[in-house]
C-alpha positions as CSV (number, residue, x, y, z in Angstrom):
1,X,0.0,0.0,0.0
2,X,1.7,3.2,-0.7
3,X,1.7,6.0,1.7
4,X,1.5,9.8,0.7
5,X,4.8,11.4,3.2
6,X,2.4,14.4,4.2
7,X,0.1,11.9,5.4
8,X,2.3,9.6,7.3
9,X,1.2,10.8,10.5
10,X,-2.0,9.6,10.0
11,X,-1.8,6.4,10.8
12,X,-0.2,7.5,14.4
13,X,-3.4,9.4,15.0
14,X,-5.6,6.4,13.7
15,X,-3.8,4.0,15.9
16,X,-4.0,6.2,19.1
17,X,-7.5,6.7,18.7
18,X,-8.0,3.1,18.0
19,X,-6.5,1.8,21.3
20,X,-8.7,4.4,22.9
21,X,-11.7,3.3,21.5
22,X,-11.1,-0.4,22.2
23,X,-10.1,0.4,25.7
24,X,-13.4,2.3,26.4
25,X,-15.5,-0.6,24.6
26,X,-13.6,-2.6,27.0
27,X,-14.8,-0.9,30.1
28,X,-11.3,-0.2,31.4
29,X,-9.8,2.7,33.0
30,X,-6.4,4.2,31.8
31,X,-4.9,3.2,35.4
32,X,-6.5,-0.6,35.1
33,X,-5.1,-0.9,31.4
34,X,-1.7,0.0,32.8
35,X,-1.6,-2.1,35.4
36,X,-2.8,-5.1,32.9
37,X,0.1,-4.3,30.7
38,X,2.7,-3.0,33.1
39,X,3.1,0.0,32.1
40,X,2.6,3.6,33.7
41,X,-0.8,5.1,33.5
42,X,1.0,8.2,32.1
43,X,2.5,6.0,28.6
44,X,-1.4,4.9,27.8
45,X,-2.3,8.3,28.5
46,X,0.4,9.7,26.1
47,X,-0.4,6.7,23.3
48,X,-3.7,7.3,23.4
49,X,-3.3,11.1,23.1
50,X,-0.4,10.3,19.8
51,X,1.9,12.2,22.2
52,X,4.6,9.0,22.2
53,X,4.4,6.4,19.4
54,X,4.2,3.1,20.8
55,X,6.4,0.0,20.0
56,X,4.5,-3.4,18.6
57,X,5.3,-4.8,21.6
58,X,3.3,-2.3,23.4
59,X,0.6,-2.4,21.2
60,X,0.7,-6.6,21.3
61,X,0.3,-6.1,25.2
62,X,-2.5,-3.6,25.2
63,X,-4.4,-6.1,22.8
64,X,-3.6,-9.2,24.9
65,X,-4.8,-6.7,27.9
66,X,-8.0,-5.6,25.9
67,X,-8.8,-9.4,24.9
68,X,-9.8,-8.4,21.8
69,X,-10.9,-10.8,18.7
70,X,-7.9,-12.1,16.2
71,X,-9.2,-10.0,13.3
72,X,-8.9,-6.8,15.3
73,X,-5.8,-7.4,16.2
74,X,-4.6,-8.0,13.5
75,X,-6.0,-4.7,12.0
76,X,-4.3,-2.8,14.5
77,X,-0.8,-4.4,14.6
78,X,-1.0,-3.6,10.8
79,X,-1.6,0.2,11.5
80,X,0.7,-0.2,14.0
81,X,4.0,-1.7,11.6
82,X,2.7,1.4,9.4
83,X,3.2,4.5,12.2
84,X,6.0,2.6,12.8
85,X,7.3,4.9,9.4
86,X,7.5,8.4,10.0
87,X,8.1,11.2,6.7
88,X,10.2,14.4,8.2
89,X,9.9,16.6,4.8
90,X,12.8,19.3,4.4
91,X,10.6,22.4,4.0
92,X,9.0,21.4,7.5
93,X,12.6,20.6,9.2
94,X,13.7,24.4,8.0
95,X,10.8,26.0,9.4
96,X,11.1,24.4,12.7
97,X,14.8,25.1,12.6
98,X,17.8,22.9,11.4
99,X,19.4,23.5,14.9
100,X,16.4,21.5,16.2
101,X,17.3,18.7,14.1
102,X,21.0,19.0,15.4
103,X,19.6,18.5,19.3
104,X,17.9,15.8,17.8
105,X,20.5,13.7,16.1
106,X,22.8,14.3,19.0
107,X,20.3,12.6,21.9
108,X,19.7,9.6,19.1
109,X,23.6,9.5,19.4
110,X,23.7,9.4,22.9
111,X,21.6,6.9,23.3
112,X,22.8,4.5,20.8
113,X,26.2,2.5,20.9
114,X,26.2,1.1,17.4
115,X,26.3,2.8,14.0
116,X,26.1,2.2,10.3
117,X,26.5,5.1,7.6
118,X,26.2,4.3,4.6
119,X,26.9,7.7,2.3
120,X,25.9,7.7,-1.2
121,X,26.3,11.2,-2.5
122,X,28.0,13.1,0.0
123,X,29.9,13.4,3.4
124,X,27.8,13.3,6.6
125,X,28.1,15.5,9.3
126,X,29.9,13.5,11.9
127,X,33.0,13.2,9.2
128,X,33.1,17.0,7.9
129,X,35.6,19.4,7.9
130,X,34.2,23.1,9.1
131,X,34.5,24.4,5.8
132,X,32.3,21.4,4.6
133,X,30.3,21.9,7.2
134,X,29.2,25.3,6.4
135,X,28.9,24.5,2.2
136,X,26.6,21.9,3.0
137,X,24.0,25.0,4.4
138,X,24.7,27.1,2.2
139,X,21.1,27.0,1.1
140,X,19.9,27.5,4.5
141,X,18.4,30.6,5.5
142,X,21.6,32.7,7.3
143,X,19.9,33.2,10.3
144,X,20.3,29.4,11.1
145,X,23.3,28.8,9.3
146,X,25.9,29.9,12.3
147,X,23.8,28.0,15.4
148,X,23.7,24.6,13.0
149,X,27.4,24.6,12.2
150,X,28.5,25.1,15.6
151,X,26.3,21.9,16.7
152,X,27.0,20.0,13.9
153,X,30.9,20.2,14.6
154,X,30.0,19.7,18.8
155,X,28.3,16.6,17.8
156,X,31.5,15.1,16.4
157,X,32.7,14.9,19.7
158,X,30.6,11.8,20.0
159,X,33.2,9.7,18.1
160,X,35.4,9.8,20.1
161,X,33.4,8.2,22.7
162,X,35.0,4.7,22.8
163,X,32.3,3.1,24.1
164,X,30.7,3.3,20.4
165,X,31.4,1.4,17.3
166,X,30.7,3.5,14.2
167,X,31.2,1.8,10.2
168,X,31.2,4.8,7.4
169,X,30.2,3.2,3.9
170,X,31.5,5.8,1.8
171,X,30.9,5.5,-2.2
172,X,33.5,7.4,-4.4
173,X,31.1,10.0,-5.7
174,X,30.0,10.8,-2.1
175,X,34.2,11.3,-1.3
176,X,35.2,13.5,-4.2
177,X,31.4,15.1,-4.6
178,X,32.7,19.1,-5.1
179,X,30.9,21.0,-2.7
180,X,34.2,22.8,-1.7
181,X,37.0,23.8,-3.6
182,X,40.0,21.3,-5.0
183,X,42.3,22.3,-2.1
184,X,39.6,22.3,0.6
185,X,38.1,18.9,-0.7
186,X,42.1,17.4,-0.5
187,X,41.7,18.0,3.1
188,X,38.3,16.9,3.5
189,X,39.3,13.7,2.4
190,X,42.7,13.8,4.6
191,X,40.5,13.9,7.2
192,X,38.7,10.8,6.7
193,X,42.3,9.0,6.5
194,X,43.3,10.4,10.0
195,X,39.4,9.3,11.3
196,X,39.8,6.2,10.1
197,X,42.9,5.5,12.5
198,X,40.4,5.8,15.2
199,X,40.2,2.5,16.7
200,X,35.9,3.1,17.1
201,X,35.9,3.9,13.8
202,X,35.5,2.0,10.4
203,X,35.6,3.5,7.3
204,X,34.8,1.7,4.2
205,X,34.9,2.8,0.6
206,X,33.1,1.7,-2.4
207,X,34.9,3.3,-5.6
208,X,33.2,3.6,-8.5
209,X,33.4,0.4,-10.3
210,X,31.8,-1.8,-7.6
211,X,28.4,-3.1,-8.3
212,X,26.2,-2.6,-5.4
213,X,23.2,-4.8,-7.0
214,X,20.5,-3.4,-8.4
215,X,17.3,-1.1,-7.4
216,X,17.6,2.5,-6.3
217,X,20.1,3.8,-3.5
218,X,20.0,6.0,-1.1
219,X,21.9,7.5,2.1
220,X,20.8,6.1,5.3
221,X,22.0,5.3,8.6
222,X,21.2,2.6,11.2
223,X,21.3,3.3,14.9
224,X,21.8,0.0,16.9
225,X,18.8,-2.7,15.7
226,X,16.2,-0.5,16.8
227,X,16.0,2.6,14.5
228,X,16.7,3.3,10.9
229,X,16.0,6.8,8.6
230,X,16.8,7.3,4.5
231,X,17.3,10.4,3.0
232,X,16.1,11.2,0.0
233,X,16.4,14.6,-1.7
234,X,13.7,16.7,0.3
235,X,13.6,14.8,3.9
236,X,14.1,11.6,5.7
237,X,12.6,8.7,6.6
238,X,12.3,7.3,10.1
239,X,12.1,3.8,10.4
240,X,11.4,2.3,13.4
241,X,9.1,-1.0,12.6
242,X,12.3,-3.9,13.2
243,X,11.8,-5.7,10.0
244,X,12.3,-2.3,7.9
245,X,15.6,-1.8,10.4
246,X,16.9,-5.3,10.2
247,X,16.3,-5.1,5.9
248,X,18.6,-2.2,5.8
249,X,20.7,-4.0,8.1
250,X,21.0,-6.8,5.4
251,X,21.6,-4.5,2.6
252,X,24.4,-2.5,4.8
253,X,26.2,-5.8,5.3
254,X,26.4,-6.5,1.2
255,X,28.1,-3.0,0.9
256,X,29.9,-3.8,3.6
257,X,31.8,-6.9,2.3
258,X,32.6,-5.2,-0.9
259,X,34.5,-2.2,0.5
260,X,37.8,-1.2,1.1
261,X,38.8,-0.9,4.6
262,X,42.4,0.1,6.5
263,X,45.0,0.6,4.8
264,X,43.2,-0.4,1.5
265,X,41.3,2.6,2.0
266,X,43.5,4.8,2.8
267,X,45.7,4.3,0.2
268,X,42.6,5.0,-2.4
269,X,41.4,8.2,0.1
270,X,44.9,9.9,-0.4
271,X,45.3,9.3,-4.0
272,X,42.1,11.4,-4.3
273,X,43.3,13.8,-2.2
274,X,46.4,14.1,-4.3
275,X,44.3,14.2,-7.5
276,X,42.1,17.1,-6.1
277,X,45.7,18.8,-5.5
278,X,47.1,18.5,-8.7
279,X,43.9,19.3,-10.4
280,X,43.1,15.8,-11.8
């Protein structure tokens, strides 16, 4: 079934007036459904009001609790798997400000301890340079520009938090993509060859000539097993449902045996460097 993004929040509205219809047919209280499904009586007050999106498990155990009838169940489970899939468009991020998106990102990082990049058309974030940094919002309205770059470059303090494992799939085009001038790109990419030293840090790359399979590619990154997002051209997509997160998984792990890692890579990251220096 396909999904319109500036409707995607429907189904998390559907699905939290659902349970609260059910659990009124049911003749429970908010306080005696919680105590059914161990949970707080504030959590089934904020899923029922779409204030927190609930987990399958959670919406499993508030059917087990509500004894409802297989066919129901199923019904809801499958609105559930589909708010599961949230659409954050770019035109909505930039009006609510890109520095909220920073804050974001940086408490996802916090809480995660395992990470999986994998970079199709440009560098992220975590791996830039300042100046690439700042050409990457250059489109941004200026206003925002100077609060997003300074927490976009405090966020990279989170690699070097060894208690987290991060892999960087890098393809060529995203490495040499010319945001930034020859001489500025050559140190981009010197960059990545000193970050990849890190001993919490792997990064892979995936020059040109290697065939990736077939079907359409994206960036996305994978945060532990539990949550996913893609970025197309004009947003992202959250994934949060675990067979979407562990399908990425399995694609990440076929780029990941064809790349170049260690000193492999960095022998291919500083001929491109010396090819942006020498203008070739």
């Amino acid at each position: 079934m396909a999904i319109e993004p500036d409707r995607l929040d429907q189904p998390g509205r559907e699905l939290a007036a659902m349970l609260k219809r059910l659990r009124r047919r049911a003749g429970l209280s908010g306080v005696r459904l919680a105590a059914h499904c161990n949970m707080s009586q504030s959590k089934i007050s904020r899923i029922e009001g779409n204030k927190a999106r609930p987990s399958l498990l959670d919406v499993q155990q508030i059917l087990r609790a509500l004894d409802v009838s297989p066919a129901v169940a199923a019904e809801v489970t499958a609105l559930a798997r589909i708010a599961q899939t949230e659409w954050q468009g770019g035109r909505a991020l930039r009006r609510k400000g890109l520095d909220k998106k920073q804050l974001q990102l940086a408490r996802l990082e916090a809480s995660s301890t395992t990470f999986r990049y994998f970079l199709l058309s440009m560098i992220t974030g975590l791996l830039a340079t300042p100046a690439y940094v700042r050409a990457s919002l250059g489109d941004a309205p200026s206003e925002q520009q100077m609060k997003t770059v300074a927490l976009k470059l405090e966020r990279q303090r989170v690699l070097f938090d060894r208690s987290k494992r991060f892999t960087f799939l890098l393809t060529e085009a995203a490495v040499r993509y010319p945001l930034i001038p020859r001489d500025e790109l050559a140190m981009q990419i010197d960059h990545l060859t000193s970050l990849s030293r890190q001993p919490n840090i792997r990064i892979g790359i995936l020059p040109m000539d290697t065939c990736l399979g077939t079907g359409a590619l994206n960036t996305f990154t994978i945060y532990d097993e539990a949550v996913a997002t893609a970025e197309p051209d004009l947003g992202a997509i959250v994934f949060r449902d675990a067979r979407d997160v562990q399908d990425l998984i399995a694609r990440f792990t076929r780029y990941e045996e064809q790349a170049l890692f260690s000193g492999h890579a960095r022998t291919q990251l500083t001929d491109w460097a010396e090819a942006c220096r020498s203008g070739r």
